Structure formats: structure tokens, C-alpha cells
Tab-separated table of C-alpha atoms and ligand atoms in Angstrom:
chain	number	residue	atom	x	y	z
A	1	UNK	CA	98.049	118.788	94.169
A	2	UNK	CA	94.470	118.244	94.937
A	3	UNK	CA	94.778	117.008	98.436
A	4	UNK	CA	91.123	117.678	98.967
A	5	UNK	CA	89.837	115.326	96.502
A	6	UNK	CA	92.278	112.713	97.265
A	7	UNK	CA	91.085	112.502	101.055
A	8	UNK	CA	87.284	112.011	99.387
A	9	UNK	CA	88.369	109.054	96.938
A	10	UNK	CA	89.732	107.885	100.502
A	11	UNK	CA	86.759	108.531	102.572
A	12	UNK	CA	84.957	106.951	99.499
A	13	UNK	CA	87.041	104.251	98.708
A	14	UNK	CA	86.979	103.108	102.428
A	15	UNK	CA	83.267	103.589	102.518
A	16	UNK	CA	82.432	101.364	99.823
A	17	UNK	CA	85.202	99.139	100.807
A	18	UNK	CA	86.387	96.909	97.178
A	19	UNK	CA	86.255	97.752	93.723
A	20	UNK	CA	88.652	97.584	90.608
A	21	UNK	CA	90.741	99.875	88.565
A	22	UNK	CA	91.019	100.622	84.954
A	23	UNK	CA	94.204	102.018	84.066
A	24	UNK	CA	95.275	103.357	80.493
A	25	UNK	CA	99.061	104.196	78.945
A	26	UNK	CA	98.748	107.600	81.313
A	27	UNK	CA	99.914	105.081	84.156
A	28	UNK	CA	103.226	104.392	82.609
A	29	UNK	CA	103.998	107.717	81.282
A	30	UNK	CA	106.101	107.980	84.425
A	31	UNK	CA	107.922	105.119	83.601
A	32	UNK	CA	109.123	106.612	80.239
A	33	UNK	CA	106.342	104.839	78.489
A	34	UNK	CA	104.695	107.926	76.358
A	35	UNK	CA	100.862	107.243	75.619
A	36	UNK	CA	99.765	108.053	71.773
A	37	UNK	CA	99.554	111.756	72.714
A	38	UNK	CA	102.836	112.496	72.872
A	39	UNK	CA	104.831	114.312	70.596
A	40	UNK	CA	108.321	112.339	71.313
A	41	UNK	CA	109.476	108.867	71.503
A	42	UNK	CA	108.278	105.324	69.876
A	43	UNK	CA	104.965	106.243	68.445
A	44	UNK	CA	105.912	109.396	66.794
A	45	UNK	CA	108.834	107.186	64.212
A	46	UNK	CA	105.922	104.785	63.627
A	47	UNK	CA	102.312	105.151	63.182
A	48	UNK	CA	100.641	102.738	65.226
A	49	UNK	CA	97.251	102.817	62.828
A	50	UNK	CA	100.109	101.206	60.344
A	51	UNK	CA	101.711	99.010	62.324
A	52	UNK	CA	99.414	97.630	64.667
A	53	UNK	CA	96.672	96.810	62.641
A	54	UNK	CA	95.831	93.451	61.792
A	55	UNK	CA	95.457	93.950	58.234
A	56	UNK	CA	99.251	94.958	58.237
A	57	UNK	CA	100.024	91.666	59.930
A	58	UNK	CA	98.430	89.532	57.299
A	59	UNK	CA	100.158	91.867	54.668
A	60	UNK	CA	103.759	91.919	56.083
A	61	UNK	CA	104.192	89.903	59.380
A	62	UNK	CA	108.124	90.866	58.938
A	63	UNK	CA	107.491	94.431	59.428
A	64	UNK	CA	105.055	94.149	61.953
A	65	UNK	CA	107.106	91.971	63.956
A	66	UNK	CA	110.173	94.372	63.781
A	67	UNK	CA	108.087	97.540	65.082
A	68	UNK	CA	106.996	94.940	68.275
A	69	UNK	CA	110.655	94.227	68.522
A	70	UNK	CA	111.409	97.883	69.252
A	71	UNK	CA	108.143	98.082	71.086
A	72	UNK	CA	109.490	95.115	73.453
A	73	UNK	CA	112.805	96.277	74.250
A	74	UNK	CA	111.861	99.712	74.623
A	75	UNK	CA	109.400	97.884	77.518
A	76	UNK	CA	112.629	96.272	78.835
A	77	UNK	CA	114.332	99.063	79.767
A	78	UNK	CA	111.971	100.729	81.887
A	79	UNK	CA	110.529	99.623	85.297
A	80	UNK	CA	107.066	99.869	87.334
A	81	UNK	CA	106.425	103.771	88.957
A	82	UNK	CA	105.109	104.726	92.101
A	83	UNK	CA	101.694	104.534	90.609
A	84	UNK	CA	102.005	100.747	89.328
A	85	UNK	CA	103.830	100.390	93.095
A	86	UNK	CA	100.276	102.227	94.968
A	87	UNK	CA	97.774	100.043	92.449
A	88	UNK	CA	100.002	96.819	94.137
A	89	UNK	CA	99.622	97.793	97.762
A	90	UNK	CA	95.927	98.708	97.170
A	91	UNK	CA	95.593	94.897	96.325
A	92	UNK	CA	97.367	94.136	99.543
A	93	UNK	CA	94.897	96.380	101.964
A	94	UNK	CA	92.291	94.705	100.565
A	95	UNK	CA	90.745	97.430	98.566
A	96	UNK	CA	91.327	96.374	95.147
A	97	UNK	CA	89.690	93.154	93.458
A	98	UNK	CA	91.595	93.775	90.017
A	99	UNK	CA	93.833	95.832	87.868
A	100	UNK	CA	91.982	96.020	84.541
A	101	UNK	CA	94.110	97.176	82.099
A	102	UNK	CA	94.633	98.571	78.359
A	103	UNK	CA	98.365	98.709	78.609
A	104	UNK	CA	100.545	96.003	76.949
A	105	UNK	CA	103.838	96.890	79.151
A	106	UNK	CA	103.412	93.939	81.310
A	107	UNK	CA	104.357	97.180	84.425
A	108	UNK	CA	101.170	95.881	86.937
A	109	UNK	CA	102.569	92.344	86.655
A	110	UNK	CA	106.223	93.699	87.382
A	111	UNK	CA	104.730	96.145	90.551
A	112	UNK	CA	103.382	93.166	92.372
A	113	UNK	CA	100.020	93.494	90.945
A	114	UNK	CA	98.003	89.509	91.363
A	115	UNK	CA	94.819	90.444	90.244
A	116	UNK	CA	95.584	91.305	85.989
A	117	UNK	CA	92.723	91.633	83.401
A	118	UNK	CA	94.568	92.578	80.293
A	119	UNK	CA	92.212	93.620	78.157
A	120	UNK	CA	94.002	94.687	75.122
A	121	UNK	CA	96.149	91.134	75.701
A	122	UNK	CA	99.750	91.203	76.154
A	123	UNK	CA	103.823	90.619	74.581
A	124	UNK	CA	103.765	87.993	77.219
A	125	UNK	CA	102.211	85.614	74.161
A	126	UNK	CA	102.216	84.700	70.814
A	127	UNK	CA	99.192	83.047	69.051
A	128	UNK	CA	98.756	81.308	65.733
A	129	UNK	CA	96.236	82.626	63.512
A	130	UNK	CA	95.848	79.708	61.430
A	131	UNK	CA	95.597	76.814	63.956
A	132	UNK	CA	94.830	79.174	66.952
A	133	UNK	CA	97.859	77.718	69.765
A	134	UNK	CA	99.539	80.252	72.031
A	135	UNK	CA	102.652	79.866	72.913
A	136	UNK	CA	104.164	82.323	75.864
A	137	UNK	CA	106.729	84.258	74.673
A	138	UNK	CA	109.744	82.457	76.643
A	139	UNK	CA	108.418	78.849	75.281
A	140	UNK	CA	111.184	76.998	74.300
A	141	UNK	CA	108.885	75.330	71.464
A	142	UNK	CA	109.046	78.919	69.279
A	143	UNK	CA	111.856	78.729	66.391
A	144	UNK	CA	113.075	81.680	66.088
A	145	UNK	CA	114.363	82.323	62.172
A	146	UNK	CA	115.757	85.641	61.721
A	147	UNK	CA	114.140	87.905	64.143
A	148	UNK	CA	110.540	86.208	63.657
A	149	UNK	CA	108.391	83.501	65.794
A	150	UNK	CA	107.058	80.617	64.221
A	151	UNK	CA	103.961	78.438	65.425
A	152	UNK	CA	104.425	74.406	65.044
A	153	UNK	CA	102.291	75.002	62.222
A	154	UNK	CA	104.744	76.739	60.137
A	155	UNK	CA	102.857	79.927	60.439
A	156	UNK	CA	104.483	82.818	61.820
A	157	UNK	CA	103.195	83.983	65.259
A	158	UNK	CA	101.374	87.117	66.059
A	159	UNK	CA	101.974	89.250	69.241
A	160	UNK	CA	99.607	88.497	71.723
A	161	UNK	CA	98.258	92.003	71.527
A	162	UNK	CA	94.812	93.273	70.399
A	163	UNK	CA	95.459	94.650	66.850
A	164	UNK	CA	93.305	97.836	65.300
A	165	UNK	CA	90.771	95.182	63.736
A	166	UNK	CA	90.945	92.196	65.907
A	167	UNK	CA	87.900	91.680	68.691
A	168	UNK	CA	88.567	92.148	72.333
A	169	UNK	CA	89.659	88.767	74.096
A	170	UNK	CA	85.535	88.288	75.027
A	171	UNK	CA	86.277	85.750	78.071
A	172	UNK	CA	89.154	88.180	79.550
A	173	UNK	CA	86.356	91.261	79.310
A	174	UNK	CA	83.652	89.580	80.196
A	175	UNK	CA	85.444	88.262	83.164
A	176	UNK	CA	87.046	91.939	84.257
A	177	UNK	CA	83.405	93.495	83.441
A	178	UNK	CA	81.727	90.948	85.514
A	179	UNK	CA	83.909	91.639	88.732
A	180	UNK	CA	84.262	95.286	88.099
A	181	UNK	CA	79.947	95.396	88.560
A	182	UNK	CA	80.119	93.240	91.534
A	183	UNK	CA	82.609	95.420	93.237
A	184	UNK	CA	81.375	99.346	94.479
A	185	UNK	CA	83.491	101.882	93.378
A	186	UNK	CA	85.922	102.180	90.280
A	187	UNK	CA	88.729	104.111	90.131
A	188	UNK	CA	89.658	105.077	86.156
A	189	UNK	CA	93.309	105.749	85.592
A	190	UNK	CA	95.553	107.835	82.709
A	191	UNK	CA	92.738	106.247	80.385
A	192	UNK	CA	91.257	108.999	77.717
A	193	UNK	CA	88.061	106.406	77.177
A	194	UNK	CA	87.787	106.458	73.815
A	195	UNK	CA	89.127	103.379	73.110
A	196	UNK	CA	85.622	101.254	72.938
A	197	UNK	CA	84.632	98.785	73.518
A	198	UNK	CA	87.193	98.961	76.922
A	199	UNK	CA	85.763	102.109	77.840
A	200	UNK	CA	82.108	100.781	78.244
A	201	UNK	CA	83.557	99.684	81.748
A	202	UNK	CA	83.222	102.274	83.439
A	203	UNK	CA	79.988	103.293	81.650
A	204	UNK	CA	78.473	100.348	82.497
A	205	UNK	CA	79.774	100.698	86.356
A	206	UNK	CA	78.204	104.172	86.548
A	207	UNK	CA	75.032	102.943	85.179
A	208	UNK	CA	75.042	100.054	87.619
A	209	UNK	CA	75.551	102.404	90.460
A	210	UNK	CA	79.223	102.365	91.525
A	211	UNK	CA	81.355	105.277	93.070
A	212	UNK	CA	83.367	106.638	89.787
A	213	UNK	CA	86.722	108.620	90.761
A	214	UNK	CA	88.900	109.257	87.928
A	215	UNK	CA	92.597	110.276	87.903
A	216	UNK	CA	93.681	111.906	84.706
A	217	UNK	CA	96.026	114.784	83.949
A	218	UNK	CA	93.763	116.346	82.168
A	219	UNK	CA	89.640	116.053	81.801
A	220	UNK	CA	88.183	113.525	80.222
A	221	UNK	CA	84.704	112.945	77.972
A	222	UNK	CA	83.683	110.881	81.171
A	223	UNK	CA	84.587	113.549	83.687
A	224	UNK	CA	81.032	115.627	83.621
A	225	UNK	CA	79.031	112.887	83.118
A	226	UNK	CA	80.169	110.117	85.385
A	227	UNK	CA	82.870	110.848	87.763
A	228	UNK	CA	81.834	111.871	91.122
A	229	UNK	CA	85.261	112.739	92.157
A	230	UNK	CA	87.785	114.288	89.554
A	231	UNK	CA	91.639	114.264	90.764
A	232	UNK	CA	93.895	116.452	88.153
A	233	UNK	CA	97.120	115.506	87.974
A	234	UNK	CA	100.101	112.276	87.409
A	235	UNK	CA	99.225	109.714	88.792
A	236	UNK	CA	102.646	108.292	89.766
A	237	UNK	CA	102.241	111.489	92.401
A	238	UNK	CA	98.557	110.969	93.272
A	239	UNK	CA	98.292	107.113	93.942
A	240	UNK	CA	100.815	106.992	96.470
A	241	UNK	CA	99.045	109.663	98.630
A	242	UNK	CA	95.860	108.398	98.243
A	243	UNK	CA	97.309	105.024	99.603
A	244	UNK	CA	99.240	106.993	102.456
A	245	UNK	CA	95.585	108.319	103.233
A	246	UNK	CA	94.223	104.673	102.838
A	247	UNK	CA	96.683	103.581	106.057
A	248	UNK	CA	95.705	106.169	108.042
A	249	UNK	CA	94.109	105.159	111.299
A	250	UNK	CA	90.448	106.781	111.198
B	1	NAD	P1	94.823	106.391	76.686
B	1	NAD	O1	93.540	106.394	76.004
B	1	NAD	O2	95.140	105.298	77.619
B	1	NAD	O3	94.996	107.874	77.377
B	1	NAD	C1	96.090	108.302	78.149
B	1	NAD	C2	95.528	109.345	79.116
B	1	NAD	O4	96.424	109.479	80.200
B	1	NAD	C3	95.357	110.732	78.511
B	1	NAD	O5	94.078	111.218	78.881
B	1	NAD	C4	96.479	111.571	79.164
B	1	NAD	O6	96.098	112.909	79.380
B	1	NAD	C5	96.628	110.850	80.480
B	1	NAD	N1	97.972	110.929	81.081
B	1	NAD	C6	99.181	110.900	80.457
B	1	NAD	N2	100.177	110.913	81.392
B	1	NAD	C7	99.572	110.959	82.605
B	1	NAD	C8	100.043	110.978	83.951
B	1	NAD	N3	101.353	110.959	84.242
B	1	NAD	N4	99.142	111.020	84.951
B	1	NAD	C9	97.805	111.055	84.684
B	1	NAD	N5	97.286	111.018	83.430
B	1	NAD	C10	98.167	110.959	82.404
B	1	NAD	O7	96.050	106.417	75.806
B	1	NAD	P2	96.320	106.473	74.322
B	1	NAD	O8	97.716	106.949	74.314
B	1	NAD	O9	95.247	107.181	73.569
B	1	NAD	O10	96.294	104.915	73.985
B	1	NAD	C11	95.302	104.242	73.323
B	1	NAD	C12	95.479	102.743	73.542
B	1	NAD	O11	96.827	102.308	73.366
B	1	NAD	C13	95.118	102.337	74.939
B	1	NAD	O12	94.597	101.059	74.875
B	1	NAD	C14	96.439	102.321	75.614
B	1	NAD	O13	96.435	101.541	76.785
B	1	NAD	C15	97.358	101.751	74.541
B	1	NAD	N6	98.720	102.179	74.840
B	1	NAD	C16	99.401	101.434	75.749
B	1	NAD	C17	100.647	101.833	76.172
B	1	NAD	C18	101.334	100.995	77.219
B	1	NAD	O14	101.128	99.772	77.259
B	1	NAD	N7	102.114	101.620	78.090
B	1	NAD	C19	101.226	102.998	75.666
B	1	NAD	C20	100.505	103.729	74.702
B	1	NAD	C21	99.234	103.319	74.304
């Protein structure tokens, strides 16, 4: 445990005094979720290139829709970690402005999180390609036939994710981006940045001058050229210290 650098991304984090966070699938890998790196569970029977791409939807909705299916109750049986928990209480000190995240597993929300930007959208909602409603996923107004959603339209739904394909959601983005470069520091989470165009955040926040402290199990492309503090290790470990050192008188 790098107890050194986590009492700098305090003294830092207090000095600069509010920022945001920008967490990727490493966040939830404690909670059973695996990220695309890893050799076992959901992503290894499907391949999410396949699946999750939204020239796959248009092609075959039905199979799309069953590999979300999985994807959902697989979601359903786990619960927020002690990282999700620290993000939470972060809010609550008054350090945090927003969780921005890539992750679809709805775990900030269910940690106590307030502040959400999800940037890579969510299972929370459906939306219609053709005539564009949304429809939350518990709306009473969605027919289910057979296992799939239907808009009013007649058109079958999509999951309210960002498919391989599709553009970011540009008002959620802009919105994170614009209160992540008003804020001072950033703190990047279980995020490999290489996703673009999410991981222009914290490219953009370096170049604007914030404090950059990354937590990642292993490094990252960004580590040399933007982090000023580097903490190695899970972050359902780390982020609960680093809070415990947040509440310490000084
Ligand atoms: P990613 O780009 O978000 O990278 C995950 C990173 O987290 C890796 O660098 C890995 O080394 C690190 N990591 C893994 N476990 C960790 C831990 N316990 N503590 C600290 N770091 C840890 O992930 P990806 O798998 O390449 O995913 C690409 C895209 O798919 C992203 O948008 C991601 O958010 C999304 N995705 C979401 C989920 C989810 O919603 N839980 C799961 C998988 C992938």
C-alpha cells in the first residue's frame, strides 16, 4: 500500500479544496464487475465489439437485447464496494463536485453518489431510434413482448448505453467537462484512458492546469505525462484511506 502517496492526494486534495472524479470499470472490479481485461466472466462468452455495437443493433435487436439481459442481471446481483462507498462520502465532505463516469452499472447511484455524469449513458433507459423518446427502464408505458422493449412507435427500444458507433451524449459531456475545468484537481479512477473521446477529460484538465492524481492498479498511458501523483493499487482499498486521511483533523 502506498500510504505515502495517499497522504499527498490528501494534502493535495485539501489544498485545492473541490474537483471531480473520473472513474472507469476498474472501480467495480471489486464488486465482481470484471473490466474488458479480464480473462473470466461476462465479456469473455461474448465479444463486446459484437454485441455492443450499434451496427449489431440495427442488424439483430433480438440478440443484442439478450446479451444486455445477461449484462443487467449480472448488474443485479452485485452491490456498490468500498470504493463506490469513499467516492459517496467524498461528495458529503465537500470535496467532490461530480462522479463522472464510463461505467454502465448504475454502482455510484446505488453508493449514495448525487452528483452522476454518465458519460457512456446508462440501463437505467431505453431510447427510440426512430422517433427519438426515452423511456426509463421501469416505465410502465414499455410493452414488453417476449424478452424485448418496444417504443410507442412500434420500434423496438435500444439500451440507453453508448454503443461502439454511436456519439457520446454531447450535453451530458459537455456538462461533466465544463465542471470538471472549473473545479482544481481531478482524481482518475480504474480508467485505462483509451476510450476517447471520454479520456480527453483529464487531458484537457491537465492542460487547463488542475492537480491530476490517478488511482490505477497498474500504469497508465497518462501516468508519465500527466499525473502528478500515481497511487498503485485497488481502489476499493485505496479510496477509503484516502477518505480516512481526508477526516483527519490537520
Ligand atoms: P477501462 O478502460 O475502464 O480500464 C480499467 C482499468 O482499471 C485498467 O487500467 C485496470 O488495470 C484497472 N483496474 C482493474 N481493477 C482495478 C482495481 N480493483 N483497482 C484499480 N484499478 C483497477 O476498462 P475497460 O475494461 O477497457 O472498459 C472499456 C469501457 O467499457 C469503459 O468505458 C468502461 O467503463 C466500460 N466498461 C464498464 C463496465 C462497468 O460498467 N462496470 C465494465 C467493463 C467495461
Amino acid at each position: 500500500m502506498e500510504l505515502n502517496q495517499i497522504k499527498q492526494a490528501a494534502r493535495m486534495i485539501r489544498e485545492k479544496k473541490t474537483g471531480t472524479v473520473f472513474t472507469g470499470a476498474g472501480i467495480s472490479t471489486g464488486s465482481g464487475i470484471p473490466d474488458f481485461r479480464s480473462s473470466k466472466g461476462i465479456w469473455s462468452r461474448f465479444d463486446i465489439r459484437e454485441y455492443g455495437s450499434i451496427d449489431s443493433f440495427k442488424e439483430n435487436p433480438e440478440k443484442v437485447w439478450k446479451f444486455f439481459s445477461e449484462i443487467e442481471k449480472s448488474f443485479l446481483k452485485t452491490s456498490p464496494n468500498p470504493g463506490h462507498f469513499a467516492l459517496a462520502e467524498m461528495e458529503k465532505l465537500g470535496h467532490l463536485e461530480a462522479v463522472v463516469t464510463q461505467n454502465i452499472d448504475g454502482l455510484h447511484k446505488r453508493a449514495g453518489s448525487r452528483a452522476i455524469y454518465e458519460i457512456h449513458g446508462s440501463l437505467d433507459e431505453m431510447v427510440c431510434l426512430v422517433c427519438k423518446k426515452r423511456y426509463s427502464s421501469s416505465s410502465a408505458l414499455v410493452k414488453r413482448e417476449n424478452m424485448f422493449p418496444y417504443c410507442e412507435c412500434g420500434e423496438i427500444l435500444k439500451p440507453g448505453v453508448v454503443f461502439f458507433g454511436e456519439a457520446l451524449p454531447e450535453k451530458i459531456f459537455e456538462e461533466a467537462l465544463s465542471l470538471t475545468l472549473k473545479n482544481h484537481f481531478i482524481i482518475l479512477v480504474g480508467a485505462s484512458l483509451q476510450v476517447y473521446p471520454a479520456a480527453q477529460i483529464p487531458f484537457l484538465a491537465k492542460r487547463n492546469g488542475l492537480a491530476v492524481i490517478e488511482i490505477n492498479l497498474e500504469k497508465t498511458s497518462m501516468t508519465s505525462r500527466i499525473s502528478d501523483v500515481f497511487i498503485q493499487g485497488k481502489t476499493e482499498e485505496i479510496l477509503p484511506i484516502l477518505v480516512d486521511e481526508l477526516k483527519e483533523k490537520v
